[in-house]
Coordinates of C-alpha atoms and ligand atoms in Angstrom, one line a residue:
X1359 CA 122.2 125.3 95.2
X1360 CA 120.5 127.3 92.5
X1361 CA 117.6 129.7 92.9
X1362 CA 114.3 127.8 93.2
X1363 CA 112.4 127.9 90.0
X1364 CA 108.6 128.6 90.1
X1365 CA 106.2 126.5 88.1
X1366 CA 102.5 125.8 88.0
X1367 CA 102.9 122.2 88.7
X1368 CA 104.8 123.0 91.9
X1369 CA 102.1 125.2 93.2
X1370 CA 99.2 122.8 92.5
X1371 CA 97.8 120.0 94.7
X1372 CA 96.3 117.0 93.1
X1373 CA 93.3 114.8 93.9
X1374 CA 93.6 111.2 92.7
X1375 CA 90.5 109.5 91.4
X1376 CA 90.3 105.7 91.2
X1377 CA 87.1 105.8 89.2
X1378 CA 85.7 102.4 90.0
X1379 CA 85.2 103.3 93.7
X1380 CA 84.6 107.0 93.4
X1381 CA 80.9 107.6 92.5
X1382 CA 78.4 105.6 90.5
X1383 CA 76.4 107.8 88.2
X1384 CA 74.4 105.2 86.3
X1385 CA 73.3 102.8 89.1
X1386 CA 75.2 99.7 88.0
X1387 CA 77.3 99.4 91.2
X1388 CA 80.5 100.6 89.6
X1389 CA 81.9 104.1 89.8
X1390 CA 82.0 106.0 86.5
X1391 CA 82.6 109.3 84.7
X1392 CA 79.1 110.5 85.2
X1393 CA 79.7 110.0 88.9
X1394 CA 82.9 112.1 88.6
X1395 CA 81.0 114.8 86.7
X1396 CA 78.5 115.1 89.4
X1397 CA 81.3 115.6 92.0
X1398 CA 83.4 118.2 90.2
X1399 CA 82.1 121.0 92.5
X1400 CA 83.0 118.9 95.5
X1401 CA 86.5 118.3 94.2
X1402 CA 86.9 122.0 93.4
X1403 CA 85.7 122.8 96.9
X1404 CA 88.7 121.0 98.4
X1405 CA 91.0 123.6 97.1
X1406 CA 92.9 121.2 94.8
X1407 CA 94.1 122.3 91.4
X1408 CA 94.1 119.0 89.4
X1409 CA 92.7 115.6 89.1
X1410 CA 94.8 112.5 88.4
X1411 CA 92.8 109.7 86.9
X1412 CA 94.0 106.2 87.5
X1413 CA 93.6 104.4 84.2
X1414 CA 90.0 104.6 82.8
X1415 CA 90.9 103.2 79.4
X1416 CA 89.4 100.0 77.8
X1417 CA 90.6 97.1 79.9
X1418 CA 89.7 93.6 80.9
X1419 CA 90.3 94.9 84.5
X1420 CA 92.6 92.1 85.6
X1421 CA 94.6 94.8 87.4
X1422 CA 91.8 97.3 87.5
X1423 CA 92.8 99.3 84.5
X1424 CA 96.6 98.9 84.6
X1425 CA 96.1 96.3 81.9
X1426 CA 95.0 98.4 78.9
X1427 CA 93.5 96.9 75.8
X1428 CA 92.9 100.2 74.0
X1429 CA 94.8 103.4 74.8
X1430 CA 92.4 105.6 72.9
X1431 CA 89.1 104.5 74.4
X1432 CA 87.3 104.6 77.8
X1433 CA 86.3 101.4 79.6
X1434 CA 82.5 100.9 78.9
X1435 CA 81.7 100.5 82.6
X1436 CA 83.2 104.0 83.1
X1437 CA 81.5 105.7 80.1
X1438 CA 82.5 106.9 76.7
X1439 CA 85.1 109.3 75.3
X1440 CA 82.2 111.8 75.2
X1441 CA 81.7 111.4 78.9
X1442 CA 85.4 111.9 79.4
X1443 CA 85.4 115.1 77.3
X1444 CA 82.5 116.4 79.4
X1445 CA 84.6 115.7 82.6
X1446 CA 87.6 117.3 81.0
X1447 CA 85.6 120.4 80.0
X1448 CA 83.9 120.5 83.4
X1449 CA 87.2 120.3 85.2
X1450 CA 88.8 123.0 83.0
X1451 CA 85.8 125.3 83.5
X1452 CA 86.4 125.1 87.2
X1453 CA 90.2 125.7 86.8
X1454 CA 91.1 122.1 87.5
X1455 CA 93.8 120.4 85.4
X1456 CA 93.4 116.8 84.4
X1457 CA 96.3 114.3 84.5
X1458 CA 96.0 110.9 82.9
X1459 CA 97.8 107.7 83.8
X1460 CA 100.2 106.5 81.1
X1461 CA 100.8 102.8 81.4
X1462 CA 103.4 101.9 78.8
X1463 CA 105.6 99.4 80.5
X1464 CA 103.0 96.8 79.6
X1465 CA 99.6 96.4 77.9
X1466 CA 96.8 93.9 78.5
X1467 CA 97.1 90.5 76.8
X1468 CA 93.9 91.5 75.1
X1469 CA 95.5 94.5 73.4
X1470 CA 95.4 94.0 69.6
X1471 CA 99.2 94.3 69.5
X1472 CA 99.6 91.4 71.8
X1473 CA 97.1 89.3 69.9
X1474 CA 99.0 90.0 66.7
X1475 CA 102.3 89.2 68.4
X1476 CA 101.0 85.7 69.2
X1477 CA 100.9 85.0 65.5
X1478 CA 104.6 84.4 65.4
X1479 CA 108.0 85.9 64.8
X1480 CA 107.2 87.1 61.3
X1481 CA 104.4 89.3 62.6
X1482 CA 105.6 92.9 63.0
X1483 CA 103.9 93.1 66.4
X1484 CA 105.9 90.1 67.7
X1485 CA 108.8 92.5 68.5
X1486 CA 106.4 94.8 70.4
X1487 CA 106.8 92.5 73.3
X1488 CA 109.7 90.7 75.0
X1489 CA 109.6 87.1 73.6
X1490 CA 112.5 84.7 74.2
X1491 CA 113.3 81.1 73.8
X1492 CA 113.6 79.1 77.0
X1493 CA 116.8 77.7 78.4
X1494 CA 116.2 74.0 78.1
X1495 CA 113.0 73.4 80.0
X1496 CA 113.5 76.6 82.0
X1497 CA 112.4 80.2 81.3
X1498 CA 114.9 82.5 79.7
X1499 CA 116.1 83.9 83.0
X1500 CA 115.3 83.8 86.7
X1501 CA 113.4 87.1 86.9
X1502 CA 110.3 87.2 89.1
X1503 CA 107.2 89.3 88.7
X1504 CA 106.6 92.2 91.2
X1505 CA 103.2 90.6 91.7
X1506 CA 104.9 87.6 93.2
X1507 CA 105.3 84.6 90.9
X1508 CA 107.2 83.9 87.7
X1509 CA 107.9 86.8 85.3
X1510 CA 107.8 84.6 82.2
X1511 CA 104.8 82.8 80.6
X1512 CA 105.3 80.0 78.1
X1513 CA 103.4 79.8 74.9
X1514 CA 103.4 76.3 73.5
X1515 CA 102.5 77.2 69.9
X1516 CA 105.4 79.6 69.6
X1517 CA 107.6 77.6 71.9
X1518 CA 108.6 80.9 73.4
X1519 CA 108.1 82.8 76.7
X1520 CA 107.0 86.4 77.1
X1521 CA 108.0 88.6 79.9
X1522 CA 105.5 90.1 82.3
X1523 CA 106.8 92.0 85.3
X1524 CA 103.3 92.2 86.7
X1525 CA 100.3 89.9 86.2
X1526 CA 100.5 87.2 83.5
X1527 CA 97.8 89.2 81.6
X1528 CA 100.2 92.2 81.5
X1529 CA 102.9 91.5 79.0
X1530 CA 105.8 93.9 79.0
X1531 CA 106.3 96.1 75.9
X1532 CA 109.7 96.1 74.2
X1533 CA 110.6 99.7 74.5
X1534 CA 113.8 99.1 72.5
X1535 CA 111.7 98.8 69.4
X1536 CA 111.4 102.3 67.9
X1537 CA 107.9 101.4 66.6
X1538 CA 106.8 100.9 70.2
X1539 CA 108.2 104.3 71.3
X1540 CA 106.4 105.9 68.3
X1541 CA 103.2 104.3 69.6
X1542 CA 103.8 105.8 73.0
X1543 CA 104.4 109.2 71.5
X1544 CA 101.2 109.0 69.5
X1545 CA 99.2 108.0 72.6
X1546 CA 100.7 111.0 74.5
X1547 CA 99.7 113.3 71.6
X1548 CA 96.2 111.9 71.4
X1549 CA 95.4 112.8 75.0
X1550 CA 97.4 116.1 75.1
X1551 CA 95.7 117.2 71.9
X1552 CA 92.4 116.5 73.6
X1553 CA 93.4 118.9 76.3
X1554 CA 94.8 116.9 79.2
X1555 CA 97.5 118.5 81.2
X1556 CA 100.0 115.8 81.9
X1557 CA 100.7 112.2 82.8
X1558 CA 101.4 110.1 85.8
X1559 CA 103.7 107.5 84.2
X1560 CA 103.2 104.0 85.6
X1561 CA 106.4 102.1 86.7
X1562 CA 108.2 104.2 84.1
X1563 CA 111.6 103.3 85.6
X1564 CA 111.0 99.7 84.4
X1565 CA 110.7 100.4 80.6
X1566 CA 114.3 99.7 79.7
X1567 CA 115.7 96.2 80.4
X1568 CA 119.4 95.4 80.3
X1569 CA 120.6 93.8 77.0
X1570 CA 120.8 90.1 77.2
X1571 CA 118.3 90.0 80.1
X1572 CA 120.9 88.5 82.6
X1573 CA 119.9 86.6 85.6
X1574 CA 119.2 88.6 88.7
X1575 CA 120.2 88.3 92.3
X1576 CA 118.0 85.5 93.6
X1577 CA 115.0 87.0 95.4
X1578 CA 111.4 85.7 95.7
X1579 CA 109.9 88.9 94.6
X1580 CA 111.0 91.2 91.7
X1581 CA 114.1 89.2 91.2
X1582 CA 116.1 90.8 88.4
X1583 CA 115.2 94.3 89.4
X1584 CA 118.8 95.5 89.1
X1585 CA 118.4 94.7 85.4
X1586 CA 115.0 96.3 84.8
X1587 CA 115.0 99.3 87.2
X1588 CA 116.5 102.5 85.6
X1589 CA 117.8 100.3 82.8
X1590 CA 120.5 101.5 80.3
X1591 CA 118.2 103.4 77.9
X1592 CA 115.7 104.8 80.4
X1593 CA 117.0 108.3 80.3
X1594 CA 117.4 108.3 76.5
X1595 CA 113.8 107.1 76.0
X1596 CA 112.4 109.6 78.5
X1597 CA 114.4 112.3 76.7
X1598 CA 112.9 111.3 73.4
X1599 CA 109.3 111.5 74.8
X1600 CA 110.2 114.9 76.1
X1601 CA 111.9 116.3 73.1
X1602 CA 109.4 115.1 70.6
X1603 CA 106.2 115.4 72.4
X1604 CA 106.0 116.7 76.0
X1605 CA 108.1 119.8 75.4
X1606 CA 105.6 120.9 72.8
X1607 CA 102.8 121.2 75.3
X1608 CA 102.3 123.1 78.6
X1609 CA 102.1 119.8 80.6
X1610 CA 103.6 118.0 83.6
X1611 CA 104.8 114.5 84.3
X1612 CA 105.2 112.5 87.5
X1613 CA 106.9 109.1 87.1
X1614 CA 106.1 106.2 89.4
X1615 CA 109.5 105.0 90.6
X1616 CA 109.7 101.9 92.8
X1617 CA 113.0 101.5 94.7
X1618 CA 114.0 105.1 93.9
X1619 CA 116.6 107.0 96.0
X1620 CA 117.0 110.8 95.9
X1621 CA 120.4 110.6 94.2
X1622 CA 119.1 108.4 91.4
X1623 CA 116.0 110.5 91.1
X1624 CA 118.1 113.6 90.4
X1625 CA 119.5 111.9 87.3
X1626 CA 116.0 112.3 85.8
X1627 CA 114.4 115.4 87.5
X1628 CA 117.4 117.7 88.2
X1629 CA 116.4 121.1 86.9
X1630 CA 119.5 123.0 88.0
X1631 CA 121.3 125.3 85.6
X1632 CA 122.6 123.4 82.7
X1633 CA 120.6 120.3 83.5
X1634 CA 117.6 119.0 81.5
X1635 CA 115.0 117.1 83.4
X1636 CA 113.2 114.3 81.6
X1637 CA 110.4 114.1 84.2
X1638 CA 109.1 116.8 86.5
X1639 CA 108.7 114.6 89.6
X1640 CA 108.9 111.1 90.8
X1641 CA 106.8 109.1 93.2
X1642 CA 109.2 107.3 95.4
X1643 CA 108.2 104.4 97.8
X1644 CA 110.8 104.7 100.5
X1645 CA 108.6 106.5 103.0
X1646 CA 105.9 103.9 102.6
X1647 CA 108.3 101.4 104.0
X1648 CA 108.1 102.9 107.5
X1649 CA 105.9 99.9 108.5
X1650 CA 107.1 97.2 106.0
X1651 CA 110.0 95.9 104.0
X1652 CA 110.4 95.1 100.3
X1653 CA 106.6 94.3 100.0
X1654 CA 103.7 95.6 102.1
X1655 CA 103.1 92.1 103.3
X1656 CA 106.4 92.0 105.2
X1657 CA 104.8 94.1 107.9
X1658 CA 107.0 95.8 110.6
X1659 CA 106.0 98.0 113.5
X1660 CA 105.5 101.6 112.3
X1661 CA 108.9 103.3 112.8
X1662 CA 108.7 107.1 112.9
X1663 CA 112.4 107.5 112.8
X1664 CA 112.6 105.6 109.5
X1665 CA 109.8 107.7 108.1
X1666 CA 111.5 110.9 109.1
X1667 CA 114.8 109.9 107.8
X1668 CA 113.5 109.1 104.4
X1669 CA 111.2 112.1 104.1
X1670 CA 113.8 114.5 105.4
X1671 CA 116.5 113.1 103.0
X1672 CA 114.2 113.6 100.0
X1673 CA 113.4 117.2 101.2
X1674 CA 117.0 118.2 101.7
X1675 CA 118.6 116.4 98.8
X1676 CA 116.1 117.7 96.2
X1677 CA 115.7 121.3 97.5
X1678 CA 116.7 123.8 94.8
X1679 CA 117.4 121.1 92.3
X1680 CA 114.4 118.8 91.8
X1681 CA 110.8 118.7 92.9
X1682 CA 109.2 116.3 95.3
X1683 CA 105.9 114.4 94.7
X1684 CA 104.3 114.2 98.2
X1685 CA 101.8 111.4 99.0
X1686 CA 100.7 109.1 101.8
X1687 CA 97.9 107.3 100.1
X1688 CA 97.0 106.0 96.6
X1689 CA 95.2 103.0 95.1
X1690 CA 98.2 100.7 96.0
X1691 CA 98.3 101.6 99.6
X1692 CA 96.2 100.8 102.7
X1693 CA 94.6 103.8 104.4
X1694 CA 97.3 105.9 106.1
X1695 CA 95.3 106.5 109.4
X1696 CA 95.3 102.7 109.8
X1697 CA 99.1 102.6 109.3
X1698 CA 101.0 105.6 110.5
X1699 CA 98.1 107.1 112.5
X1700 CA 95.5 105.7 114.9
X1701 CA 91.9 104.6 114.3
X1702 CA 91.2 105.5 117.9
X1703 CA 92.4 109.0 117.3
X1704 CA 91.1 109.0 113.7
X1705 CA 90.3 112.7 113.4
X1706 CA 93.4 113.9 115.3
X1707 CA 95.8 111.6 113.5
X1708 CA 94.2 112.2 110.1
X1709 CA 94.7 115.9 110.4
X1710 CA 98.2 115.5 111.8
X1711 CA 99.3 113.3 108.9
X1712 CA 97.9 115.7 106.4
X1713 CA 99.8 118.6 108.0
X1714 CA 103.0 116.5 108.2
X1715 CA 103.3 115.9 104.5
X1716 CA 101.4 118.8 102.9
X1717 CA 103.6 121.3 104.7
X1718 CA 106.7 119.8 103.1
X1719 CA 108.2 121.0 99.9
X1720 CA 106.6 119.4 96.8
X1721 CA 103.4 118.8 95.1
X1722 CA 100.9 117.1 97.3
X1723 CA 98.7 114.3 96.0
X1724 CA 95.5 113.4 97.9
X1725 CA 93.7 110.1 97.3
X1726 CA 89.9 109.9 97.2
X1727 CA 88.5 109.3 100.6
X1728 CA 91.7 110.4 102.4
X1729 CA 90.2 113.8 102.8
X1730 CA 87.4 112.4 105.0
X1731 CA 89.8 110.1 106.9
X1732 CA 88.7 106.8 105.5
X1733 CA 90.3 103.8 107.1
X1734 CA 91.4 100.3 106.0
X1735 CA 88.5 97.8 105.7
X1736 CA 90.5 94.6 106.7
X1737 CA 88.6 91.9 104.9
X1738 CA 88.8 88.7 106.9
X1739 CA 88.5 86.1 104.1
X1740 CA 90.8 85.6 101.1
X1741 CA 87.8 85.1 98.8
X1742 CA 86.6 88.7 99.6
X1743 CA 89.8 90.2 98.0
X1744 CA 89.6 91.4 94.4
X1745 CA 93.2 92.5 94.0
X1746 CA 95.4 90.2 91.9
X1747 CA 98.6 91.2 93.8
X1748 CA 97.0 90.2 97.1
X1749 CA 96.1 86.7 95.7
X1750 CA 99.6 86.3 94.2
X1751 CA 101.3 87.4 97.4
X1752 CA 99.1 85.0 99.4
X1753 CA 100.2 82.1 97.1
X1754 CA 103.9 83.0 97.5
X1755 CA 103.7 83.2 101.3
X1756 CA 101.8 79.9 101.3
X1757 CA 104.6 78.4 99.2
X1758 CA 107.1 79.6 101.8
X1759 CA 105.2 77.8 104.5
X1760 CA 103.4 80.6 106.2
X1761 CA 100.1 79.5 107.9
X1762 CA 96.9 80.8 106.4
X1763 CA 96.0 82.8 109.5
X1764 CA 99.3 84.5 109.4
X1765 CA 99.0 85.5 105.8
X1766 CA 95.4 86.7 106.3
X1767 CA 96.6 88.9 109.1
X1768 CA 99.1 90.5 106.7
X1769 CA 96.5 90.9 104.0
X1770 CA 94.1 92.6 106.4
X1771 CA 96.7 95.2 107.2
X1772 CA 98.6 95.4 103.9
X1773 CA 96.4 94.6 100.9
X1774 CA 95.8 97.2 98.3
X1775 CA 92.1 96.5 98.6
X1776 CA 92.1 98.4 101.9
X1777 CA 92.3 101.6 99.8
X1778 CA 89.9 100.5 97.1
X1779 CA 86.6 100.4 98.9
X1780 CA 83.9 102.9 97.7
X1781 CA 84.1 106.5 98.8
X1782 CA 81.7 107.1 101.6
X1783 CA 79.4 110.0 100.6
X1784 CA 76.7 109.7 103.2
X1785 CA 75.2 107.4 105.8
X1786 CA 72.4 106.3 103.4
X1787 CA 72.2 103.0 101.6
X1788 CA 75.6 101.9 100.2
X1789 CA 77.2 105.0 101.6
X1790 CA 75.6 107.1 98.8
X1791 CA 78.1 105.5 96.4
X1792 CA 75.6 103.8 94.2
X1793 CA 71.8 103.3 93.9
X1794 CA 72.3 99.7 92.8
X1795 CA 71.5 97.0 95.3
X1796 CA 75.0 95.7 95.3
X1797 CA 78.1 97.9 94.9
X1798 CA 81.0 96.2 93.0
X1799 CA 83.0 96.0 96.2
X1800 CA 82.6 96.0 100.0
X1801 CA 81.8 99.3 101.7
X1802 CA 83.6 100.0 105.0
X1803 CA 80.9 99.5 107.7
X1804 CA 82.2 102.7 109.4
X1805 CA 80.4 104.7 106.6
X1806 CA 77.6 105.6 109.0
X1807 CA 80.1 107.8 110.9
X1808 CA 82.8 108.4 108.3
X1809 CA 81.2 110.1 105.3
X1810 CA 81.3 113.3 103.2
X1811 CA 77.9 114.5 104.3
X1812 CA 78.8 114.3 108.0
X1813 CA 82.2 115.9 107.4
X1814 CA 80.5 118.8 105.5
X1815 CA 78.3 119.5 108.5
X1816 CA 81.2 119.4 111.0
X1817 CA 83.4 122.5 111.0
X1818 CA 86.1 120.4 112.8
X1819 CA 86.1 117.5 110.4
X1820 CA 89.1 116.2 108.6
X1821 CA 87.6 117.4 105.4
X1822 CA 87.3 121.0 106.5
X1823 CA 90.9 120.7 107.8
X1824 CA 92.2 119.6 104.4
X1825 CA 90.4 122.7 102.9
X1826 CA 92.0 125.0 105.4
X1827 CA 95.4 123.4 104.9
X1828 CA 95.3 123.5 101.1
X1829 CA 94.2 127.2 101.3
X1830 CA 97.0 128.0 103.6
X1831 CA 99.5 126.3 101.2
X1832 CA 98.1 128.3 98.3
X1833 CA 98.3 131.6 100.1
X1834 CA 101.7 131.2 101.6
X1835 CA 104.7 130.7 99.3
X1836 CA 106.8 129.5 102.2
X1837 CA 104.9 126.2 102.2
X1838 CA 105.6 125.8 98.5
X1839 CA 109.0 127.2 98.0
X1840 CA 110.6 127.4 101.5
X1841 CA 113.6 125.3 102.4
X1842 CA 113.5 122.5 104.9
X1843 CA 115.3 121.8 108.1
X1844 CA 114.4 119.1 110.6
X1845 CA 114.7 119.3 114.4
X1846 CA 114.9 116.6 117.0
X1847 CA 115.6 113.9 114.5
X1848 CA 116.3 111.5 117.3
X1849 CA 112.8 111.7 118.6
X1850 CA 110.6 108.6 118.0
X1851 CA 107.5 110.5 118.9
X1852 CA 107.7 113.9 117.2
X1853 CA 108.4 115.1 113.7
X1854 CA 109.4 118.8 113.8
X1855 CA 110.7 120.8 111.0
X1856 CA 111.0 124.4 109.9
X1857 CA 110.7 126.1 106.5
X1858 CA 112.3 129.4 105.5
X1859 CA 111.4 131.6 102.6
X1860 CA 112.2 135.3 101.9
X1861 CA 112.6 136.3 105.5
X1862 CA 109.6 134.2 106.7
X1863 CA 109.8 131.2 108.9
X1864 CA 107.4 128.4 109.7
X1865 CA 107.6 125.7 112.3
X1866 CA 105.7 122.5 111.9
X1867 CA 105.2 120.3 114.9
X1868 CA 103.6 116.8 114.6
X1869 CA 103.2 114.3 117.4
X1870 CA 102.9 110.6 116.5
X1871 CA 102.1 109.7 120.1
X1872 CA 98.8 108.5 121.5
X1873 CA 99.7 110.1 124.9
X1874 CA 100.9 113.5 126.0
X1875 CA 104.3 114.5 124.9
X1876 CA 106.3 117.5 126.2
X1877 CA 107.5 119.8 123.5
X1878 CA 110.2 122.5 123.8
X1879 CA 110.7 124.8 120.9
X1880 CA 114.0 124.3 119.0
X1881 CA 116.8 126.8 119.8
X1882 CA 116.3 130.1 118.1
X1883 CA 112.5 130.1 118.1
X1884 CA 110.5 132.5 120.3
X1885 CA 107.0 131.0 120.0
X1886 CA 105.4 134.1 121.6
X1887 CA 106.4 135.9 118.3
X1888 CA 104.7 133.3 116.1
X1889 CA 101.1 132.9 115.0
X1890 CA 99.5 129.5 115.2
X1891 CA 98.1 129.1 111.7
X1892 CA 97.0 125.5 111.8
X1893 CA 96.3 123.0 114.5
X1894 CA 94.1 120.0 115.2
X1895 CA 93.1 120.9 118.7
X1896 CA 92.7 124.5 119.6
X1897 CA 94.7 127.0 117.7
X1898 CA 95.7 129.4 120.5
X1899 CA 99.3 130.3 121.0
X1900 CA 100.1 130.0 124.7
X1901 CA 103.3 132.0 124.0
X1902 CA 105.2 129.5 126.0
X1903 CA 108.2 127.8 124.4
X1904 CA 107.5 124.6 126.2
X1905 CA 104.1 122.9 126.4
X1906 CA 102.3 119.5 126.3
X1907 CA 101.3 118.1 123.0
X1908 CA 98.0 116.1 123.1
X1909 CA 97.7 112.7 121.3
X1910 CA 98.6 113.2 117.6
X1911 CA 98.6 116.9 118.0
X1912 CA 99.9 119.1 115.3
X1913 CA 100.6 122.9 115.3
X1914 CA 102.0 125.1 112.7
X1915 CA 103.6 128.4 113.7
X1916 CA 104.3 131.2 111.2
X1917 CA 106.8 133.9 111.9
X1918 CA 106.7 137.0 109.7
Ligands
NOJ2373 C1 101.7 100.5 89.6 C2 100.2 100.8 89.7 O1 100.0 101.9 90.6 C3 99.6 99.6 90.2 O2 98.3 99.7 90.6 C4 99.7 98.5 89.1 O3 99.2 97.3 89.6 C5 101.2 98.4 88.7 N1 101.9 99.6 88.5 C6 101.2 97.7 87.3 O4 100.7 98.5 86.3

């Protein structure tokens, strides 16, 4: 193991904004950049160091911005480029970095490149996308979209199919075409020259497809993934982006990487002596499968041992070699309290979950509303859902014979829309999100109790706990650079781990139980000598090495 290298992107924590539901500044019911501008002081007050914007570019919004029709403009409902520059300057003035979403696996079908590509094989833009002849009456291969359904769409005029690994309105780009890679590099330069500080790269591990596009192992969802995940040229293309653009700027990258394992991740992010990483971090999905399998809709009972195994493996395999991206929520996930925690013990479990992941080694990402403990909305009717993936998944389950009620139960737990309801700012009309009569999407009725205003006024709120936790992380290098060792890995109630750095030691104790659990310090720890630096009940140290943990209790001990 080599000496751990320090870097600004390792020391920062990041706040993710999904603009549409963040704050409406112009009263049209949709969150926008004016709204963001008005909340920069709030964001700064959390103690984060950067903002990651989910896509705010021009888009028909079929997949809420992940279908881009112009990479160099802002969606009119969110504002203008001038508004964005005001946010960028405002963020920088406050010492906050700004990270943009880079979505280059696919564009919108309304992007001018795609419209040109429809003009036929002679058009230079035709080869910007993956067009193929069918096999008889069948598509070119058996691949399936990750938003369930076919991955190929037939165009009668051209008598060809185009590939779309997501919605039909999101055609995949042909990254093997050097002209497409040049476009990507130009887009990167455009935003970096404007002053942005890095990119979160959307499904970046899908950009290289295996030559010949062979059939995949037959699966109902994402069939063919073995041919489009970490494809043959992925490393080469990421290197090219790095060498020609990213390395010329002081910026960071985090790649979204479905189905990623730590060993494969290291092929891209290993920064050990003699290695050249092509990304700084990767978002893996393995820990988000502690209550589901393959897709969020195949719901299983939350399994702490599964969660611990995955998180611990990433911690230990990457330590000293690569850097972890830590998260529990984002715009693709239901709210974490409603999954791995407890709505009954909302405050306790919200704080415990925060401690559990933010005290690990890596850069923590916090999704809007997570810091006040927002919960899943659980919409009861299919027509209430806006998310294309939810509707596609419903159709596939229906096709496989699942009864409506059964699928709705899954959607209520697992739909991405659970995490996309407007941020609850106050107990006023529309939770203070908008002055319009109708917000663009449903507001969780618990906004009367769960909102920023309430949390600001309560010293024991989840919000104030996040502030304390992030401050503690910033002030204690052990949280950032310490090593990681798990204890009691057989427990299905407790997640206990220690961190060590330059002679200091930290013990993190997290209970996932809704009843009292007995805790005995791991061998070698004399708790009387430690200081309780964080906790979600009282923070006194009894000095005893054995005590009762209350429901969802967390305690962090520091030993100098
Ligand atoms: C991952 C994004 O996070 C998700 O929201 C989107 O639907 C897909 N990639 C497709 O871009």
